[in-house]
Each structure stands twice: as structure tokens, then as C-alpha cells.
Short mmCIF file of C-alpha atoms and ligand atoms in Angstrom, two decimals:
data_model
loop_
_atom_site.label_atom_id
_atom_site.label_comp_id
_atom_site.label_asym_id
_atom_site.label_seq_id
_atom_site.Cartn_x
_atom_site.Cartn_y
_atom_site.Cartn_z
CA MET A 1 0.00 0.00 0.00
CA LYS A 2 1.43 3.34 -1.02
CA LYS A 3 1.72 5.83 1.83
CA ARG A 4 0.99 9.54 1.80
CA SER A 5 4.20 11.54 1.63
CA LEU A 6 5.21 14.87 3.07
CA ARG A 7 5.48 16.11 -0.51
CA ASP A 8 1.71 15.49 -1.00
CA LEU A 9 0.75 18.02 1.69
CA PRO A 10 -0.44 21.47 0.57
CA PRO A 11 1.51 24.50 1.88
CA GLN A 12 -1.26 25.50 4.30
CA ALA A 13 -0.96 22.11 6.03
CA LEU A 14 2.59 23.06 7.00
CA ASP A 15 2.86 26.83 7.30
CA GLY A 16 3.06 27.78 10.98
CA LYS A 17 2.16 24.22 12.02
CA ARG A 18 4.13 22.18 14.51
CA ALA A 19 5.43 19.13 12.66
CA LEU A 20 6.25 16.27 15.01
CA VAL A 21 8.92 14.32 13.13
CA ARG A 22 10.10 10.86 14.18
CA VAL A 23 13.70 10.70 12.98
CA ASP A 24 16.39 8.08 13.40
CA PHE A 25 19.15 9.80 15.36
CA ASN A 26 20.43 6.51 16.76
CA VAL A 27 24.02 7.51 16.01
CA PRO A 28 27.26 6.01 17.34
CA LEU A 29 28.85 8.08 20.12
CA LYS A 30 32.22 8.09 21.78
CA ASN A 31 32.98 10.25 24.82
CA GLY A 32 29.89 12.34 24.14
CA LYS A 33 30.83 12.94 20.49
CA VAL A 34 29.00 11.73 17.40
CA THR A 35 31.46 9.49 15.54
CA ASP A 36 29.30 9.00 12.43
CA ASP A 37 26.66 11.59 11.49
CA THR A 38 25.24 9.68 8.50
CA ARG A 39 21.85 9.33 10.15
CA LEU A 40 21.69 13.02 11.06
CA ARG A 41 22.49 13.99 7.48
CA ALA A 42 19.97 11.49 6.14
CA SER A 43 17.16 13.34 7.91
CA LEU A 44 18.11 16.82 6.64
CA PRO A 45 15.98 16.83 3.45
CA THR A 46 12.82 16.33 5.50
CA ILE A 47 13.77 18.82 8.21
CA GLN A 48 14.89 21.52 5.78
CA TYR A 49 11.79 21.08 3.61
CA LEU A 50 9.56 21.58 6.63
CA ARG A 51 11.54 24.64 7.71
CA ASP A 52 11.31 26.11 4.20
CA LYS A 53 7.54 25.68 4.30
CA GLY A 54 7.35 27.62 7.56
CA ALA A 55 6.69 24.68 9.86
CA ARG A 56 7.95 24.49 13.45
CA VAL A 57 9.90 21.25 13.58
CA VAL A 58 9.80 19.05 16.69
CA LEU A 59 12.10 16.02 16.43
CA LEU A 60 11.65 12.71 18.24
CA SER A 61 14.16 9.84 18.25
CA HIS A 62 15.51 7.02 20.33
CA LEU A 63 19.22 6.57 21.01
CA GLY A 64 20.78 3.27 22.05
CA ARG A 65 19.21 0.95 24.56
CA PRO A 66 18.93 2.76 27.90
CA LYS A 67 17.77 0.46 30.68
CA GLY A 68 14.58 1.70 32.28
CA GLY A 69 15.01 5.45 32.56
CA PRO A 70 17.10 8.54 31.85
CA ASP A 71 20.81 7.87 31.44
CA PRO A 72 23.22 10.67 30.42
CA GLN A 73 25.18 8.19 28.31
CA TYR A 74 22.15 7.95 26.00
CA SER A 75 21.03 11.58 26.10
CA LEU A 76 20.17 13.15 22.76
CA GLN A 77 21.63 16.36 24.15
CA GLN A 78 24.88 14.95 22.76
CA VAL A 79 23.73 15.37 19.15
CA VAL A 80 22.38 18.93 19.48
CA ARG A 81 25.66 20.64 18.54
CA ASP A 82 26.19 18.50 15.42
CA LEU A 83 22.61 18.98 14.36
CA GLU A 84 22.89 22.75 14.74
CA THR A 85 26.01 22.76 12.58
CA LEU A 86 24.36 20.64 9.88
CA LEU A 87 21.19 22.75 9.88
CA GLY A 88 22.93 26.07 10.25
CA ALA A 89 20.28 26.95 12.82
CA PRO A 90 19.78 26.73 16.58
CA VAL A 91 18.09 23.66 18.05
CA GLU A 92 16.02 23.90 21.25
CA PHE A 93 16.39 20.86 23.51
CA ILE A 94 13.29 19.48 25.27
CA PRO A 95 14.48 17.34 28.20
CA ASP A 96 11.01 16.06 29.08
CA PRO A 97 8.18 15.68 26.56
CA ALA A 98 5.58 16.02 29.33
CA THR A 99 6.59 19.65 29.91
CA GLY A 100 7.65 20.46 26.36
CA VAL A 101 4.50 21.98 24.89
CA PRO A 102 5.32 25.64 25.74
CA THR A 103 8.72 25.30 24.03
CA THR A 104 7.09 23.96 20.86
CA ARG A 105 4.62 26.86 20.88
CA ARG A 106 7.39 29.41 21.29
CA LEU A 107 9.34 28.06 18.28
CA PRO A 108 9.48 30.53 15.39
CA ARG A 109 8.34 29.40 11.93
CA GLY A 110 11.25 27.35 10.63
CA GLY A 111 12.50 26.75 14.18
CA VAL A 112 13.69 23.34 15.37
CA ALA A 113 13.41 21.51 18.70
CA LEU A 114 14.73 18.07 19.67
CA VAL A 115 13.03 15.97 22.36
CA GLU A 116 15.09 13.79 24.71
CA ASN A 117 15.54 10.06 23.93
CA THR A 118 12.08 8.49 23.61
CA ARG A 119 13.34 5.32 25.33
CA PHE A 120 13.87 7.19 28.59
CA TRP A 121 10.13 6.65 29.09
CA PRO A 122 9.05 3.08 29.76
CA GLY A 123 5.90 3.50 27.67
CA GLU A 124 7.90 3.91 24.46
CA GLU A 125 8.71 0.27 23.82
CA LYS A 126 5.25 -0.78 25.11
CA ASN A 127 3.55 1.38 22.48
CA ASP A 128 1.77 3.02 25.42
CA PRO A 129 -1.18 5.19 24.30
CA GLU A 130 -0.68 7.56 27.26
CA LEU A 131 2.92 8.30 26.26
CA ALA A 132 1.74 8.65 22.67
CA LYS A 133 -0.67 11.38 23.85
CA VAL A 134 2.24 13.19 25.51
CA PHE A 135 4.20 13.03 22.25
CA ALA A 136 1.17 14.01 20.15
CA ALA A 137 0.67 17.18 22.23
CA LEU A 138 4.03 18.40 20.89
CA GLY A 139 2.79 18.60 17.29
CA ASP A 140 -0.08 19.43 14.97
CA LEU A 141 0.87 16.86 12.33
CA TYR A 142 3.07 13.76 12.27
CA VAL A 143 5.89 12.84 9.92
CA ASN A 144 7.72 9.53 10.21
CA ASP A 145 11.19 9.58 8.68
CA ALA A 146 12.65 6.78 10.82
CA PHE A 147 12.43 3.79 8.54
CA GLY A 148 15.03 2.01 10.67
CA SER A 149 12.59 2.00 13.61
CA ALA A 150 9.45 1.27 11.63
CA HIS A 151 9.54 -2.48 12.29
CA ARG A 152 8.87 -1.79 15.96
CA ALA A 153 5.47 -0.78 17.29
CA HIS A 154 6.58 1.89 19.74
CA ALA A 155 4.73 4.92 21.10
CA SER A 156 6.77 7.30 18.92
CA THR A 157 6.44 5.20 15.75
CA GLU A 158 3.00 3.59 15.93
CA ALA A 159 0.59 4.81 18.61
CA VAL A 160 1.34 8.49 18.02
CA ALA A 161 0.63 8.16 14.29
CA HIS A 162 -3.03 7.47 15.10
CA LEU A 163 -3.36 10.64 17.17
CA LEU A 164 -2.22 13.29 14.68
CA LYS A 165 -3.54 14.05 11.20
CA PRO A 166 -2.03 14.23 8.70
CA ALA A 167 0.38 11.39 9.48
CA VAL A 168 2.74 11.03 6.54
CA ALA A 169 6.07 9.58 5.42
CA GLY A 170 9.14 11.82 5.36
CA PHE A 171 11.48 11.82 2.38
CA LEU A 172 13.88 9.21 3.72
CA MET A 173 11.01 6.89 4.62
CA GLU A 174 9.49 7.50 1.20
CA LYS A 175 12.76 6.65 -0.54
CA GLU A 176 13.15 3.43 1.45
CA LEU A 177 9.58 2.37 0.66
CA THR A 178 9.99 3.21 -3.02
CA TYR A 179 13.23 1.30 -3.61
CA LEU A 180 12.62 -1.64 -1.32
CA GLY A 181 9.01 -1.78 -2.51
CA GLN A 182 10.20 -1.98 -6.12
CA LEU A 183 12.24 -5.08 -5.29
CA LEU A 184 9.09 -6.83 -4.13
CA SER A 185 6.55 -5.50 -6.60
CA ASN A 186 8.05 -4.96 -10.03
CA PRO A 187 11.80 -5.45 -10.23
CA LYS A 188 13.37 -5.30 -13.68
CA HIS A 189 14.75 -8.70 -14.64
CA PRO A 190 17.21 -10.28 -14.39
CA PHE A 191 16.88 -9.66 -10.64
CA VAL A 192 19.87 -11.00 -8.72
CA ALA A 193 20.20 -10.97 -4.94
CA VAL A 194 23.46 -11.45 -3.05
CA LEU A 195 23.19 -12.67 0.52
CA GLY A 196 26.03 -13.20 2.92
CA GLY A 197 26.89 -12.61 6.54
CA ALA A 198 27.15 -14.85 9.49
CA LYS A 199 24.03 -16.95 9.67
CA ILE A 200 21.26 -18.44 7.59
CA SER A 201 18.98 -18.47 10.62
CA GLY A 202 18.54 -14.68 10.69
CA LYS A 203 17.93 -14.50 6.96
CA ILE A 204 15.82 -17.53 6.20
CA ASP A 205 12.61 -15.51 5.84
CA VAL A 206 14.34 -13.13 3.43
CA ILE A 207 15.64 -16.07 1.41
CA ARG A 208 12.16 -17.56 1.24
CA SER A 209 10.60 -14.26 0.25
CA LEU A 210 13.22 -13.46 -2.40
CA LEU A 211 13.56 -16.89 -4.02
CA PRO A 212 10.34 -16.76 -6.06
CA ARG A 213 11.13 -13.19 -7.13
CA VAL A 214 14.78 -13.43 -8.17
CA ASP A 215 16.46 -15.02 -11.17
CA GLY A 216 19.50 -15.86 -9.08
CA LEU A 217 20.45 -15.81 -5.41
CA LEU A 218 24.21 -15.64 -4.83
CA ILE A 219 25.27 -16.94 -1.43
CA GLY A 220 28.47 -15.93 0.35
CA GLY A 221 29.70 -15.44 3.89
CA ALA A 222 29.55 -18.09 6.56
CA MET A 223 26.02 -18.81 5.33
CA ALA A 224 27.56 -20.58 2.34
CA CYS A 225 29.29 -23.05 4.66
CA THR A 226 25.98 -24.36 5.95
CA PHE A 227 25.04 -25.04 2.32
CA PHE A 228 28.41 -26.75 1.78
CA GLY A 229 27.60 -28.93 4.76
CA ALA A 230 24.20 -29.71 3.25
CA MET A 231 25.95 -30.81 0.06
CA GLY A 232 28.03 -33.24 2.09
CA LEU A 233 31.27 -31.27 1.73
CA GLU A 234 33.89 -31.03 4.46
CA VAL A 235 33.70 -27.58 6.09
CA GLY A 236 36.52 -27.91 8.63
CA ASP A 237 36.22 -25.38 11.45
CA SER A 238 34.07 -22.96 9.43
CA LEU A 239 31.15 -21.22 11.08
CA VAL A 240 28.21 -23.50 10.24
CA GLU A 241 24.79 -23.88 11.76
CA PRO A 242 24.35 -27.64 12.18
CA ASP A 243 20.67 -27.21 13.01
CA ARG A 244 20.10 -25.49 9.66
CA ILE A 245 21.70 -28.14 7.46
CA ALA A 246 18.32 -29.80 6.89
CA LEU A 247 16.84 -26.48 5.88
CA ALA A 248 19.72 -25.79 3.51
CA LYS A 249 19.21 -29.25 1.98
CA ASP A 250 15.54 -28.47 1.51
CA LEU A 251 16.33 -25.16 -0.21
CA LEU A 252 18.85 -26.85 -2.49
CA ALA A 253 16.30 -29.51 -3.42
CA THR A 254 13.48 -27.07 -4.17
CA SER A 255 15.36 -24.05 -5.56
CA GLY A 256 18.77 -25.47 -6.42
CA LYS A 257 18.85 -23.82 -9.83
CA LYS A 258 18.49 -20.33 -8.44
CA LEU A 259 20.91 -20.74 -5.55
CA ILE A 260 24.45 -19.94 -6.65
CA LEU A 261 27.09 -21.05 -4.18
CA PRO A 262 30.77 -20.09 -4.07
CA ARG A 263 33.00 -22.30 -6.19
CA GLY A 264 35.87 -21.84 -3.83
CA ALA A 265 36.92 -20.16 -0.62
CA VAL A 266 39.78 -18.37 1.07
CA ILE A 267 40.65 -20.37 4.15
CA ALA A 268 43.01 -20.10 7.14
CA PRO A 269 43.59 -22.19 10.25
CA SER A 270 42.07 -19.33 12.30
CA LEU A 271 41.59 -15.57 12.17
CA GLU A 272 44.72 -15.17 14.31
CA ARG A 273 46.65 -17.07 11.67
CA ALA A 274 45.22 -15.02 8.78
CA SER A 275 48.65 -14.75 7.15
CA GLU A 276 48.52 -18.48 6.35
CA HIS A 277 45.46 -17.94 4.16
CA ARG A 278 45.07 -19.72 0.84
CA ALA A 279 42.40 -20.36 -1.75
CA VAL A 280 40.84 -23.79 -2.28
CA SER A 281 37.88 -25.08 -4.23
CA ALA A 282 34.71 -25.64 -2.24
CA ASP A 283 35.20 -29.41 -2.21
CA ALA A 284 38.74 -29.19 -0.85
CA ILE A 285 38.37 -27.51 2.54
CA PRO A 286 40.70 -29.43 4.88
CA LYS A 287 39.87 -30.37 8.47
CA GLY A 288 41.28 -27.84 10.93
CA TRP A 289 40.82 -24.91 8.51
CA ALA A 290 37.97 -22.44 8.23
CA VAL A 291 36.39 -20.44 5.41
CA PHE A 292 36.80 -16.68 5.84
CA ASP A 293 35.98 -15.33 2.37
CA ILE A 294 34.93 -16.26 -1.17
CA ASP A 295 37.85 -16.91 -3.50
CA GLU A 296 38.80 -15.06 -6.69
CA THR A 297 37.08 -17.56 -8.98
CA THR A 298 33.85 -16.93 -7.12
CA GLN A 299 34.38 -13.16 -7.26
CA HIS A 300 34.62 -13.41 -11.07
CA ASP A 301 31.58 -15.67 -11.30
CA PHE A 302 29.46 -13.42 -9.07
CA ARG A 303 30.65 -10.30 -10.91
CA ALA A 304 29.68 -11.75 -14.29
CA ARG A 305 26.21 -12.61 -13.00
CA LEU A 306 25.79 -9.16 -11.45
CA LEU A 307 26.82 -7.41 -14.67
CA ARG A 308 23.96 -9.18 -16.48
CA ALA A 309 21.41 -8.07 -13.88
CA LYS A 310 18.97 -5.17 -14.16
CA THR A 311 18.10 -5.22 -10.46
CA ILE A 312 20.44 -6.15 -7.60
CA PHE A 313 19.81 -6.46 -3.89
CA TRP A 314 22.74 -7.11 -1.57
CA ASN A 315 22.76 -7.95 2.12
CA GLY A 316 25.59 -9.37 4.20
CA PRO A 317 29.35 -9.44 3.63
CA MET A 318 31.00 -12.26 1.63
CA GLY A 319 33.57 -12.90 4.34
CA VAL A 320 35.06 -11.62 7.58
CA PHE A 321 35.52 -8.23 5.95
CA GLU A 322 36.64 -6.61 9.20
CA THR A 323 39.91 -8.58 8.97
CA PRO A 324 41.99 -8.13 5.79
CA PRO A 325 42.67 -9.92 3.53
CA PHE A 326 39.22 -11.44 4.07
CA ASP A 327 37.63 -8.19 2.89
CA ALA A 328 38.53 -8.88 -0.74
CA GLY A 329 35.36 -10.79 -1.66
CA THR A 330 33.10 -8.16 -0.09
CA ARG A 331 34.97 -5.37 -1.86
CA ALA A 332 34.70 -7.18 -5.17
CA ILE A 333 30.92 -7.37 -4.79
CA ALA A 334 30.75 -3.67 -3.92
CA THR A 335 32.76 -2.84 -7.05
CA ALA A 336 30.58 -5.11 -9.18
CA LEU A 337 27.46 -3.33 -7.93
CA VAL A 338 28.91 0.02 -8.94
CA GLU A 339 29.82 -1.37 -12.38
CA ALA A 340 26.36 -2.87 -12.83
CA GLY A 341 24.85 0.46 -11.81
CA LYS A 342 26.83 2.24 -14.52
CA LYS A 343 25.29 -0.18 -17.00
CA GLY A 344 21.83 0.84 -15.82
CA ALA A 345 21.04 -1.67 -13.09
CA VAL A 346 19.13 -0.64 -9.98
CA THR A 347 21.45 -1.42 -7.04
CA VAL A 348 20.08 -1.64 -3.51
CA VAL A 349 22.07 -2.48 -0.39
CA GLY A 350 20.43 -3.24 2.96
CA GLY A 351 21.62 -4.46 6.32
CA GLY A 352 23.96 -3.37 9.06
CA ASP A 353 27.36 -4.73 8.10
CA SER A 354 26.72 -4.54 4.37
CA VAL A 355 26.12 -0.82 4.74
CA ALA A 356 29.48 -0.47 6.50
CA ALA A 357 31.04 -2.38 3.61
CA VAL A 358 29.86 0.19 1.05
CA ALA A 359 30.94 3.23 3.07
CA GLY A 360 32.38 5.80 0.68
CA ILE A 361 30.65 4.51 -2.45
CA GLU A 362 27.03 5.03 -1.36
CA ASN A 363 26.45 7.69 -3.99
CA GLN A 364 27.44 5.26 -6.75
CA LEU A 365 24.58 2.96 -5.71
CA THR A 366 20.88 3.49 -6.32
CA HIS A 367 19.89 3.09 -2.70
CA VAL A 368 21.58 2.14 0.55
CA SER A 369 18.99 1.36 3.17
CA THR A 370 19.58 2.94 6.57
CA GLY A 371 17.26 0.44 8.22
CA GLY A 372 19.08 -2.82 8.91
CA GLY A 373 16.45 -4.96 10.60
CA ALA A 374 13.60 -2.97 9.11
CA SER A 375 14.77 -3.44 5.52
CA LEU A 376 15.06 -7.20 6.02
CA GLU A 377 11.61 -7.42 7.61
CA PHE A 378 10.20 -5.38 4.77
CA LEU A 379 11.74 -7.76 2.22
CA GLU A 380 10.36 -10.70 4.18
CA GLY A 381 7.00 -9.27 3.13
CA LYS A 382 6.04 -8.32 6.69
CA GLU A 383 3.98 -5.26 7.41
CA LEU A 384 6.02 -2.72 9.40
CA PRO A 385 3.85 -1.22 12.17
CA GLY A 386 5.39 2.25 11.83
CA VAL A 387 4.58 2.25 8.12
CA ALA A 388 1.13 0.69 8.43
CA ALA A 389 0.07 3.43 10.87
CA LEU A 390 0.68 6.18 8.29
CA GLU A 391 -2.10 7.41 6.00
CA ASP A 392 -2.53 5.63 2.69
CA ALA A 393 -1.85 7.71 -0.40
P1 LIG B 401 24.45 -7.76 7.91
O1 LIG B 401 24.60 -6.96 9.18
O2 LIG B 401 24.97 -7.05 6.71
O3 LIG B 401 23.06 -8.27 7.74
P2 LIG B 401 25.39 -10.13 9.26
O4 LIG B 401 25.24 -9.44 10.57
O5 LIG B 401 24.47 -11.24 8.95
O6 LIG B 401 25.38 -9.05 8.06
O7 LIG B 401 26.86 -10.74 9.16
C1 LIG B 401 27.99 -9.95 9.23
C2 LIG B 401 29.11 -10.72 9.88
O8 LIG B 401 29.32 -11.93 9.22
C3 LIG B 401 30.42 -9.97 9.82
O9 LIG B 401 30.80 -9.62 11.12
C4 LIG B 401 31.39 -10.97 9.21
O10 LIG B 401 32.64 -10.99 9.85
C5 LIG B 401 30.67 -12.29 9.40
N1 LIG B 401 31.10 -13.29 8.42
C6 LIG B 401 31.01 -13.23 7.08
N2 LIG B 401 31.58 -14.32 6.50
C7 LIG B 401 32.03 -15.09 7.51
C8 LIG B 401 32.72 -16.34 7.57
N3 LIG B 401 33.03 -17.01 6.47
N4 LIG B 401 33.04 -16.83 8.78
C9 LIG B 401 32.72 -16.15 9.90
N5 LIG B 401 32.07 -14.97 9.92
C10 LIG B 401 31.74 -14.45 8.74
MG1 LIG B 402 24.90 -7.49 11.28
#
């Protein structure tokens, strides 16, 4: 279902109005400093648009996982300075939403306020209607731009959306829904997905949802080792999920043609002994060794398949990319996506570690999802509560 977007609202719906905007300011911090402001920057188009239209902008977000109450370590006060710099405008801080209404009323047109971490209030994660009322009092309309939190039914993402009208998607949310939605509804073929990372178990629903839609599903990462095990191959000390071997066998039996496994792997006795790494074919993994990356042959095979694709979705690194030289396979996939994009393919990356793996080349890809868990749940075909609660277009 298509959702109403901020861009669909007429000027009079915004001018002078208090726009309560759920953003995703869940940024990494070190010693009170923001170490990566990607998420702050990602919310700027929505905030600046609202300011340009004369709205008073009241921002809501969670930060980290505070345990049961206010905790300075998780205070959003720590992002105020960075946000002010990015906006080129002052930001009022609202330490307690229950007493914040006067501040929101005092904001000038185009002014910005930021409310303290929503998770400081126990009602947030319980989707408490009373807390939602407190939040709703801070705005005249609701905009959700926090796709990364939309898979959770929380007071600031779900309950509050029912209390304010209009309740619409911000630009970042809209972009996520457009590109991820396209993968599910009408992808251009050939549609090739690349899945990697640590475990099959966390991605089985995505695999099941994507298999009927894709022309090929390339498997890398430790996930591939569970498939190797299912094929009866020796996997040595590789990270496998023994309790998923049966499942992998089942997938191979039913969708074997679409599942493309690595032809070979880069192995080492352990991560500590990375320097002893060497490449072997998938059927020659010795006991006492473990797979840490796809090999060069596989890189070439995957690249060739990606260059023929018109739509690509990628989630999960091909190896232990945090530890060189086991980053080579993951890098090769990133490069292949960029190349495929230049040839006209739509390239979408989603997931936590995969997003880290494409740092620096984001603007050479069609879309890099900022919502790790949310993007996977979306692709599993699940309805995200924070999206469902918004008005239909
Ligand atoms: P994402 O966050 O992109 O969804 P995951 O969290 O599923 O990805 O997996 C990422 C992790 O998988 C990385 O920390 C990486 O080191 C690990 N990984 C990838 N390949 C292997 C492998 N062959 N053996 C062990 N760990 C691996
Ligand atoms: Mg991860």
C-alpha cells in the first residue's frame, strides 16, 4: 500500500504548524561525540523542507538501549551541537516531553526543537497510548522519517501516528519504501540478490521471500558453509549452523537452480593465523581450517552474473571483511554493484554490516537502506507497524 508523503501536503498544512517528526538519530557516540553523522544527514531533506515551508519542527528519536530510565550516556543532548552545525540553525532541547508543549509553541516558523531520547520513558517500547498522547501534544501533524525503527510498534512510531492528522512519510522513509518496494513488486529482470553474513537463521525468511522473485540468489559469507555442509562437503572449522543443514538441503532440493554457491573459498587455520590464508575449491576444505571469504574464482563468477542483472539487492558481507585480507570478496561485490549500476542496473544495499562495507561509495549505488532490521523485515514481506500506521496515499 502506497503511503501519503510529506510532498503530498499542501503548503497550508505546514505553514506555521508544529510538525512532530520521528527521525532516526540513533548515532554512534564516543565520549559524548558523534562518531558518524550519516543518520543526522539522512534526515536533513525532510527537516529543511519543513523549515522552508514555515513549519515548526519538533524532532523525536531514540538513542541506544537505555535500561529503564534517563541515562546521560544515552542523552540526545549529545547530538544537538552536530545537528545545529548541519542545519545552520539553533536547536532547542526538550528534556522532558511532558513539559515540552510551551517550548514547541514558542518556536518561530522554521525553528527546530529536539526531544530527549524516547526510550527514557518506559511506555515507548510498550507502544503506550498515554505516552503517545504526551508526544502528540508536541505537534499538529506527524511525519515519520525513521524507517530504521518502523519495524517496531513503539509509542513514537505507531501509537502516536493514530493521534495526529495528517500522518505522513518523510522523504527518507518515502525513498526506502519506493526502492525496497520496487524489489518486491516490479523489479526489472534479471533480478539477482546477493546474501552473505554470518548466519542463515537470521535470513531464512528473506531467502524464502526473495527466491520466487529473483532469477539468481548468490550466497556468500559463513552462510555458504551451511550449504556446503548440506551438500556433504567437508567444512573444517568454518562457522556453520548444524541445526540449519536440513533447511539448507531443503532449499537446495526445491530451488537449487536459483541458488548460486561459491566455487571456492579463502581459508586459514584461524583468524589469528590469517597470514597463512590460501584459496581452495569448495570441495577441498581441509579439516582444521575455516572459510573466511569467497575466492577469486567466485568473485569473477558473481561479478559476471551481477553485470547481467537489471536489479540487484545485496545484504551481508561475503567474508570476515573486518579482517583483511578477508575483505577482498566483499569489496569485489561492492565494485561489481557500482559497475552494474553504470550499466543501468538498480542497485540496492540493505543491512547493518553490508552498509558499513559500502561506506564511501554510497552515492554510486541506487539506494543504501539505513534500516538494517527494518529493511530485512520489509523484504520478508512483513507489514512494518510504523509504516502501516501512516495514512494511505
Ligand atoms: P548484515 O549486518 O549485513 O546483515 P550479518 O550481521 O548477517 O550481516 O553478518 C555480518 C558478519 O558476518 C560480519 O561480522 C562478518 O565478519 C561475518 N562473516 C562473514 N563471513 C564469515 C565467515 N566465512 N566466517 C565467519 N564470519 C563471517
Ligand atoms: Mg549485522
